[in-house]
Structure formats: structure tokens, C-alpha cells
Short mmCIF file of C-alpha atoms in Angstrom, two decimals:
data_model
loop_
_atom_site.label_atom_id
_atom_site.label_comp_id
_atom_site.label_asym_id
_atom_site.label_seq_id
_atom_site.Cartn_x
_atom_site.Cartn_y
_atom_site.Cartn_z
CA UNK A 2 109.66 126.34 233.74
CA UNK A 3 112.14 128.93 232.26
CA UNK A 4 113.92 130.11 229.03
CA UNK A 5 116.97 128.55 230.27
CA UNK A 6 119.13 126.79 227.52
CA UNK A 7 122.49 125.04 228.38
CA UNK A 8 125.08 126.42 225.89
CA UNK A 9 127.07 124.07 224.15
CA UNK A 10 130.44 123.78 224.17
CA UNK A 11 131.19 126.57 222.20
CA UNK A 12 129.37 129.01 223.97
CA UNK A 13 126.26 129.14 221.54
CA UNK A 14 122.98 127.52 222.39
CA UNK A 15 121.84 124.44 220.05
CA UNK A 16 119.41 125.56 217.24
CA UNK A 17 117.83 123.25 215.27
CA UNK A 18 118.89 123.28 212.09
CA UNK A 19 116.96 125.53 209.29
CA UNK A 20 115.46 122.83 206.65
CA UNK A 21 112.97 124.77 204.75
CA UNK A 22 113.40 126.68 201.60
CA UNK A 23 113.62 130.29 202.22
CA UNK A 24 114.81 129.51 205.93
CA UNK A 25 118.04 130.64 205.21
CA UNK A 26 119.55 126.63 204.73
CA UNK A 27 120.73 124.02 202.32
CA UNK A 28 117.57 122.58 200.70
CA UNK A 29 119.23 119.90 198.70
CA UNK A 30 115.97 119.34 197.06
CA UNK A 31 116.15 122.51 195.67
CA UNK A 32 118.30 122.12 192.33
CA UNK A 33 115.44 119.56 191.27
CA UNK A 34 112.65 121.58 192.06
CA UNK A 35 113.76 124.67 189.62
CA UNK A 36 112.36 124.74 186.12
CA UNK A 37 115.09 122.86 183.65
CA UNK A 38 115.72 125.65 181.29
CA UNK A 39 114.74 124.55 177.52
CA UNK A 40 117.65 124.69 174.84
CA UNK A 41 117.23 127.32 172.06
CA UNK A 42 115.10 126.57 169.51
CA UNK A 43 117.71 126.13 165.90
CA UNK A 44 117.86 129.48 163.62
CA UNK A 45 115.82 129.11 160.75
CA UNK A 46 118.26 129.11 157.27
CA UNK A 47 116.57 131.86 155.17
CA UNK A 48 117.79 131.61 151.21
CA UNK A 49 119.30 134.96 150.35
CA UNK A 50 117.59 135.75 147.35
CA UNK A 51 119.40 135.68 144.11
CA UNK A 52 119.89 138.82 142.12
CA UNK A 53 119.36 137.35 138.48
CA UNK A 54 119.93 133.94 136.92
CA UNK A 55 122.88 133.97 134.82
CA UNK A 56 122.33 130.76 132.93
CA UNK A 57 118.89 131.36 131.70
CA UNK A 58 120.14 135.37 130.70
CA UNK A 59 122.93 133.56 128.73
CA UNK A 60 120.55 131.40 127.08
CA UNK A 61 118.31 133.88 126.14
CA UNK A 62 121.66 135.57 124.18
CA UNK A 63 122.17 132.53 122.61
CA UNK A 64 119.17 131.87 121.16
CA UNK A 65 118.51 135.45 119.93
CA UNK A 66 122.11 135.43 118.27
CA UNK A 67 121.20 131.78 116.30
CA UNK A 68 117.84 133.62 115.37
CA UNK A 69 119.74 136.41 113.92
CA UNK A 70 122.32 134.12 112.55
CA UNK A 71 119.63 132.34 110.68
CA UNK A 72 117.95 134.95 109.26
CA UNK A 73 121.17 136.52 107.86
CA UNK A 74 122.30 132.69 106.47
CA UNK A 75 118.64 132.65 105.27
CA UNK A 76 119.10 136.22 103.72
CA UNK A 77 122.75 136.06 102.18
CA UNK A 78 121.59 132.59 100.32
CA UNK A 79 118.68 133.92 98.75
CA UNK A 80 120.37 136.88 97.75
CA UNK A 81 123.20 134.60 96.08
CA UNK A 82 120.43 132.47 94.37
CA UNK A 83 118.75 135.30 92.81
CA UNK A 84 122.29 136.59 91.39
CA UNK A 85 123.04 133.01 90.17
CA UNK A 86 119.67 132.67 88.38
CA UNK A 87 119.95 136.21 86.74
CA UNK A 88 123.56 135.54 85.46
CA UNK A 89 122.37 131.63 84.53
CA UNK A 90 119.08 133.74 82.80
CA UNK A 91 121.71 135.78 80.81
CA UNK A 92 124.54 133.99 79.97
CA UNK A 93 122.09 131.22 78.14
CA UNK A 94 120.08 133.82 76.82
CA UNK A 95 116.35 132.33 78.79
CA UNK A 96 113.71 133.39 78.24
CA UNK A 97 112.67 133.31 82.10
CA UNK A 98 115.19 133.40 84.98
CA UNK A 99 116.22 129.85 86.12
CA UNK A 100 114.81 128.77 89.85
CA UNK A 101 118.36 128.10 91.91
CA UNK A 102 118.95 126.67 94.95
CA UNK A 103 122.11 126.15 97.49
CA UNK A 104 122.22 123.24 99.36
CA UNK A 105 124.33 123.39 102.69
CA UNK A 106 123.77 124.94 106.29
CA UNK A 107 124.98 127.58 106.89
CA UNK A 108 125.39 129.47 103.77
CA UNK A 109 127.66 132.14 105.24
CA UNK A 110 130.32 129.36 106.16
CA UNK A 111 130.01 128.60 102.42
CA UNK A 112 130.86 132.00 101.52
CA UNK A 113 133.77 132.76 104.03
CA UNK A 114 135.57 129.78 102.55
CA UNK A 115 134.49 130.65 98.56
CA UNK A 116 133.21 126.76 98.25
CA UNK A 117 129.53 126.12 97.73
CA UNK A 118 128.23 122.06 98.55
CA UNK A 119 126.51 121.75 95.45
CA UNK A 120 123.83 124.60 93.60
CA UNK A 121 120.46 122.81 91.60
CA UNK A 122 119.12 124.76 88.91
CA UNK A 123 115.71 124.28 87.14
CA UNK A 124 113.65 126.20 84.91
CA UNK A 125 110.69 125.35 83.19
CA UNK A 126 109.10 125.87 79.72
CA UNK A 127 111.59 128.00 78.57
CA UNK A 128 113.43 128.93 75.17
CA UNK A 129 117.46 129.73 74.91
CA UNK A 130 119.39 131.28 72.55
CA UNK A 131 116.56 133.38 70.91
CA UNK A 132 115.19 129.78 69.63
CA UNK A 133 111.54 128.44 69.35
CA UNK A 134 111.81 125.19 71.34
CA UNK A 135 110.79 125.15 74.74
CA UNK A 136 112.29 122.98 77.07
CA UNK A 137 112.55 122.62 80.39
CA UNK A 138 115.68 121.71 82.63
CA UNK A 139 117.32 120.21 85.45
CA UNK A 140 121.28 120.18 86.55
CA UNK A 141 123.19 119.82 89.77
CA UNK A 142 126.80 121.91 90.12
CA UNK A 143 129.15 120.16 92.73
CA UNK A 144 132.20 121.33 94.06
CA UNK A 145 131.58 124.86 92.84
CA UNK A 146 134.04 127.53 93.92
CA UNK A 147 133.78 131.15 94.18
CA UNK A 148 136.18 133.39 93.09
CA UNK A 149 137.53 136.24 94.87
CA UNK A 150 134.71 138.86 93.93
CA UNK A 151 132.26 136.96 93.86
CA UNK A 152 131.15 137.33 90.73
CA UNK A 153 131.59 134.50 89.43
CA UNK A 154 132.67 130.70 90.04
CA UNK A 155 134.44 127.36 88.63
CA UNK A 156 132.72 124.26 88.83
CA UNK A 157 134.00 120.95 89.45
CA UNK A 158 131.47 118.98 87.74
CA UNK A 159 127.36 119.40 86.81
CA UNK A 160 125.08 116.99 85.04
CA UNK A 161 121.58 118.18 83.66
CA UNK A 162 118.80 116.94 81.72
CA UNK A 163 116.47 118.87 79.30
CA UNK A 164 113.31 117.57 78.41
CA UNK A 165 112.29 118.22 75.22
CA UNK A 166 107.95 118.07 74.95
CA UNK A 167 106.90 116.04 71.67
CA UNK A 168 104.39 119.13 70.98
CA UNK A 169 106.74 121.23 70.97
CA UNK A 170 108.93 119.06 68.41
CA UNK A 171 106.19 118.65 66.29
CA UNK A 172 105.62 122.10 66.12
CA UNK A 173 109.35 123.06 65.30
CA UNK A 174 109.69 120.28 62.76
CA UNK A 175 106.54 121.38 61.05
CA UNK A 176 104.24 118.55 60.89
CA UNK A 177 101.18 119.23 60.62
CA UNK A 178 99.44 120.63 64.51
CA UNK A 179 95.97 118.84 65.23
CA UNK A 180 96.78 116.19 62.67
CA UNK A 181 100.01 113.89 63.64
CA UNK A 182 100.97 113.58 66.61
CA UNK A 183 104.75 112.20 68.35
CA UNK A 184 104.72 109.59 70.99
CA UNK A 185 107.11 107.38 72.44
CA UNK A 186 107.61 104.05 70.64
CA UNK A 187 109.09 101.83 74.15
CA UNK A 188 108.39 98.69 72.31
CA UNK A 189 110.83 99.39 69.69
CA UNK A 190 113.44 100.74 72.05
CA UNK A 191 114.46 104.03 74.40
CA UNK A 192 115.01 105.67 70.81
CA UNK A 193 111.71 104.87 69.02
CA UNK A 194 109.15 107.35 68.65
CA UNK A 195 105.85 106.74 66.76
CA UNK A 196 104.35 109.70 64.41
CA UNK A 197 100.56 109.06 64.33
CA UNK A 198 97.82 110.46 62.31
CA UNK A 199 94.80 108.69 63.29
CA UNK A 200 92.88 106.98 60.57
CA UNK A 201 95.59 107.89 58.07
CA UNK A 202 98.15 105.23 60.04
CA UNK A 203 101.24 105.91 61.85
CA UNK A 204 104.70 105.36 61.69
CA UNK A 205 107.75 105.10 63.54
CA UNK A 206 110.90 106.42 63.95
CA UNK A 207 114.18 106.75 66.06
CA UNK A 208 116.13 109.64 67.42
CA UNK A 209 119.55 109.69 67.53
CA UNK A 210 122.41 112.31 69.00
CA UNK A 211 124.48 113.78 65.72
CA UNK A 212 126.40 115.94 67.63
CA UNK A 213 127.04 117.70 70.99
CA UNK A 214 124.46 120.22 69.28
CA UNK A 215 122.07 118.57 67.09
CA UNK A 216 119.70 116.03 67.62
CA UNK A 217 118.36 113.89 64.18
CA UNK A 218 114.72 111.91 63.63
CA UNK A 219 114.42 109.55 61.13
CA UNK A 220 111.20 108.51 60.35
CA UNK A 221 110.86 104.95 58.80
CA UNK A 222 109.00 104.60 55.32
CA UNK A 223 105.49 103.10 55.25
CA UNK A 224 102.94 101.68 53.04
CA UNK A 225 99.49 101.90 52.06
CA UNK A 226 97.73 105.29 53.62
CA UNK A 227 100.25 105.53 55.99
CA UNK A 228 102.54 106.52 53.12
CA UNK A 229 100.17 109.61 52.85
CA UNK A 230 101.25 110.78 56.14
CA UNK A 231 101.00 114.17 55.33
CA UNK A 232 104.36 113.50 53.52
CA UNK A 233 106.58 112.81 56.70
CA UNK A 234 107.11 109.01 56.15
CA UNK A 235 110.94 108.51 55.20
CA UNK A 236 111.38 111.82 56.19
CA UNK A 237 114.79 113.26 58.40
CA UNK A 238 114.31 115.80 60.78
CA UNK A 239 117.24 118.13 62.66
CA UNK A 240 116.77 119.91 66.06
CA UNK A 241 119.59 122.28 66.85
CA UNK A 242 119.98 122.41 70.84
CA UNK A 243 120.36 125.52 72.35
CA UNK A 244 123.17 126.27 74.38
CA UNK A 245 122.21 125.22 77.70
CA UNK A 246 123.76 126.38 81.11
CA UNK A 247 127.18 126.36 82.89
CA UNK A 248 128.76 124.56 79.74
CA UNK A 249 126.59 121.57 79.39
CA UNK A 250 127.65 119.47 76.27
CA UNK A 251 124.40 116.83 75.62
CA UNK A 252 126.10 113.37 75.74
CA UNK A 253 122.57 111.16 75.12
CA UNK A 254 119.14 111.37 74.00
CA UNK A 255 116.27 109.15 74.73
CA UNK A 256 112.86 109.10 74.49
CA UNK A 257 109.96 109.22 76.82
CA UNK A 258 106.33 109.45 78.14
CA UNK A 259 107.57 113.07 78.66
CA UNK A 260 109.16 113.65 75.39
CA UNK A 261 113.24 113.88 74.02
CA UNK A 262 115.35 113.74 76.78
CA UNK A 263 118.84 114.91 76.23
CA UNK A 264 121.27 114.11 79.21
CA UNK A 265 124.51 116.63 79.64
CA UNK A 266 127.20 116.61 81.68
CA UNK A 267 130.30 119.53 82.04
CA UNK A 268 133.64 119.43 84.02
CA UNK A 269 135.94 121.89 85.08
CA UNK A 270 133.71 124.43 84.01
CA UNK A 271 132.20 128.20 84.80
CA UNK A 272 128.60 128.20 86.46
CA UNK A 273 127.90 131.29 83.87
CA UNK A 274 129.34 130.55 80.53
#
């Protein structure tokens, strides 16, 4: 046997053909048998952090600047009651200062424009004009307006009630104190009133507007001990008003549980005549 191989035609000797991997030939297996390569994995989105929060800041501002705003409004309108209470106090002559109050939010709008919505004054157990009755008072200013210095203002219209307590009439009139004693008389009407002195009888009476300044009582007559009524039966009794407020002309007087009401009204008038 020899090494002898016939060449082939082209002068080469047949070789078998190289199959393996790493032989140096086509493996046409080989494009399956390397690892598929895995995609790459998606970037995670990281939120840039924010610098500040500009809605929440500018709510922060707002609400500190309505704070402030109130407590100026708050602090401008009780500064403006207090001066209409001292000029109310003096211009009537009181003998307290007045409690006044201006309705209407916000004040300061109020003031800018020189109108105030409406202003309620009371005061309570109080004497005017140097007088001895006490009274005590209620009125309501609307469309009040402000003049230029604010010093003073016109009104538009007010309406007030003063309440005048039966003690306190009794005492001013004179009768007797601890002895007779003034009540309202409904049955008989809103003007009755009933003078009573116990065991000694009572009588009655009505009251009646005589002027925009003076209010009269007329007691009726009576019989028997009741015409002993300390003297008063058949009696007439005046009660000077006292100049009330802003004006106020008394237009009506009745009588109640309370004592003499006298109703007033003004128009077109100052808030500190």
C-alpha cells in the first residue's frame, strides 16, 4: 500500500471537505448555535425635581394679604365707630357715649367711595340734654354719606325708638316713689296706662304726642278712695323730650310692658346734629 493519491483534474488531490466548527469551514449550524443577544433593557424616566411650587407660594401671599386686609377693614371700622359715637355722645349732649355699629364688608370700600350701607346706634339708660329722664335708644341711618373730610356726614333717612321706663316717669312727674306705680293699661288701648296705688285703688290714663317735643298724660278722674290717689286723679302731666340724635323728630308714642315708647324718624339729615 502507498501514499499515492490520484490528483484531480486540477492538479490538487481531493480533500474531504472540513465540516466541523473551528476546522476552518462553513458550519451552517453555526448562526443558531451563538447566544441571541438580549435587547436593552428601557431607561428608567427619573422626575427632575422641582425647585419650588409656585401655586401654593402664591397662595400663601394671598391669604396673608386678606389677613392683613381684614384686620385693617376690622381696624379702620372700629376706629370710625368710636368717632361716630363720641360726636353722637356730644352733639345730643349723653350722658354716656352711644354703642355704634357699621354694617357692610369691607369697611374700607365704604370709605374710598364716602357711602356707608347703613350705621345702628344704641345706647342705654342714658339722659340728654342735661335732663333727668333716662331713656334708652335705638335708630338705624341708611344711605349715609361722608363728606370730604370726614368729619362729618348727610343721611338719607334714620328711624329710632326711645323707650321711656314708667319708673323713671313716675319719678320725673313726681308721684309719689314706693307708693303709685305706672303700668300699661293694653285693655284700654296702645295709649292707656294705669296709675296704681295698691289698696288706695288705681286709675287710668292715656298718653298722647303734643308736639314733636312734648309728650302729655292725662289721668282720668276717679271715685271713692281712688280719688285720694295721692292727689294725681284728673291730673295732666308734661314730659319734655330731649333732643335725641341725628335730627330725630318723635312722630308717635305708645305704651308698653317696657314703658313710653316714642317712635322718630329724620330725612335728609346730618348723623351729628
Amino acid at each position: 500500500m502507498t501514499d499515492y493519491q490520484p490528483r484531480s483534474r486540477s492538479g490538487w488531490p481531493a480533500q474531504p471537505p472540513a465540516s466541523g466548527p473551528g476546522q476552518g469551514g462553513y458550519d451552517p449550524t453555526a448562526q443558531w448555535q451563538q447566544p441571541v443577544p438580549r435587547p436593552p433593557a428601557p431607561r428608567q424616566f427619573t422626575p427632575r425635581r422641582r425647585r419650588g411650587r409656585p401655586l401654593a407660594w402664591l397662595t400663601a401671599v394671598l391669604v396673608v394679604l386678606l389677613v392683613a386686609f381684614g384686620i385693617g377693614d376690622q381696624a379702620a371700622r372700629s376706629y370710625a365707630q368710636n368717632r361716630v359715637a363720641q360726636q353722637i355722645q356730644t352733639s345730643a349732649d349723653m350722658s354716656a357715649k352711644p354703642s355704634v355699629s357699621i354694617e357692610g364688608w369691607p369697611f374700607l370700600t365704604q370709605i374710598a367711595a364716602h357711602d356707608l350701607k347703613a350705621v345702628d346706634i344704641k345706647a342705654d339708660n342714658v339722659t340728654a340734654n342735661s335732663g333727668k329722664l333716662t331713656f334708652s335708644f335705638t335708630a338705624k341711618a341708611t344711605g349715609v354719606h361722608l363728606n370730604s373730610s370726614f368729619t362729618g356726614a348727610t343721611v338719607g333717612h334714620i328711624n329710632g325708638q326711645a323707650v321711656l321706663p314708667f319708673a323713671n316717669v313716675a319719678s320725673v312727674l313726681g308721684l309719689p316713689s314706693g307708693t303709685v306705680t305706672l303700668t300699661a293699661d293694653p285693655a284700654d288701648g296702645p295709649n292707656a296706662l294705669k296709675a296704681d296705688a295698691g289698696i288706695a285703688g288705681s286709675v287710668t290714663g292715656t298718653v298722647t304726642l303734643a308736639g314733636p317735643a312734648r309728650i302729655v298724660i292725662h289721668l282720668n278722674s276717679a271715685s271713692g278712695l281712688a280719688s285720694l290717689l295721692g292727689g294725681i286723679a284728673g291730673q295732666t302731666y308734661s314730659i319734655t323730650i330731649p333732643r335725641l340724635p341725628a335730627g330725630l323728630t318723635v312722630k308717635s308714642v305708645t305704651v308698653t310692658s317696657q314703658g313710653i315708647v316714642a317712635t322718630a324718624s329724620a330725612s335728609n339729615t346730618t348723623l351729628t346734629e
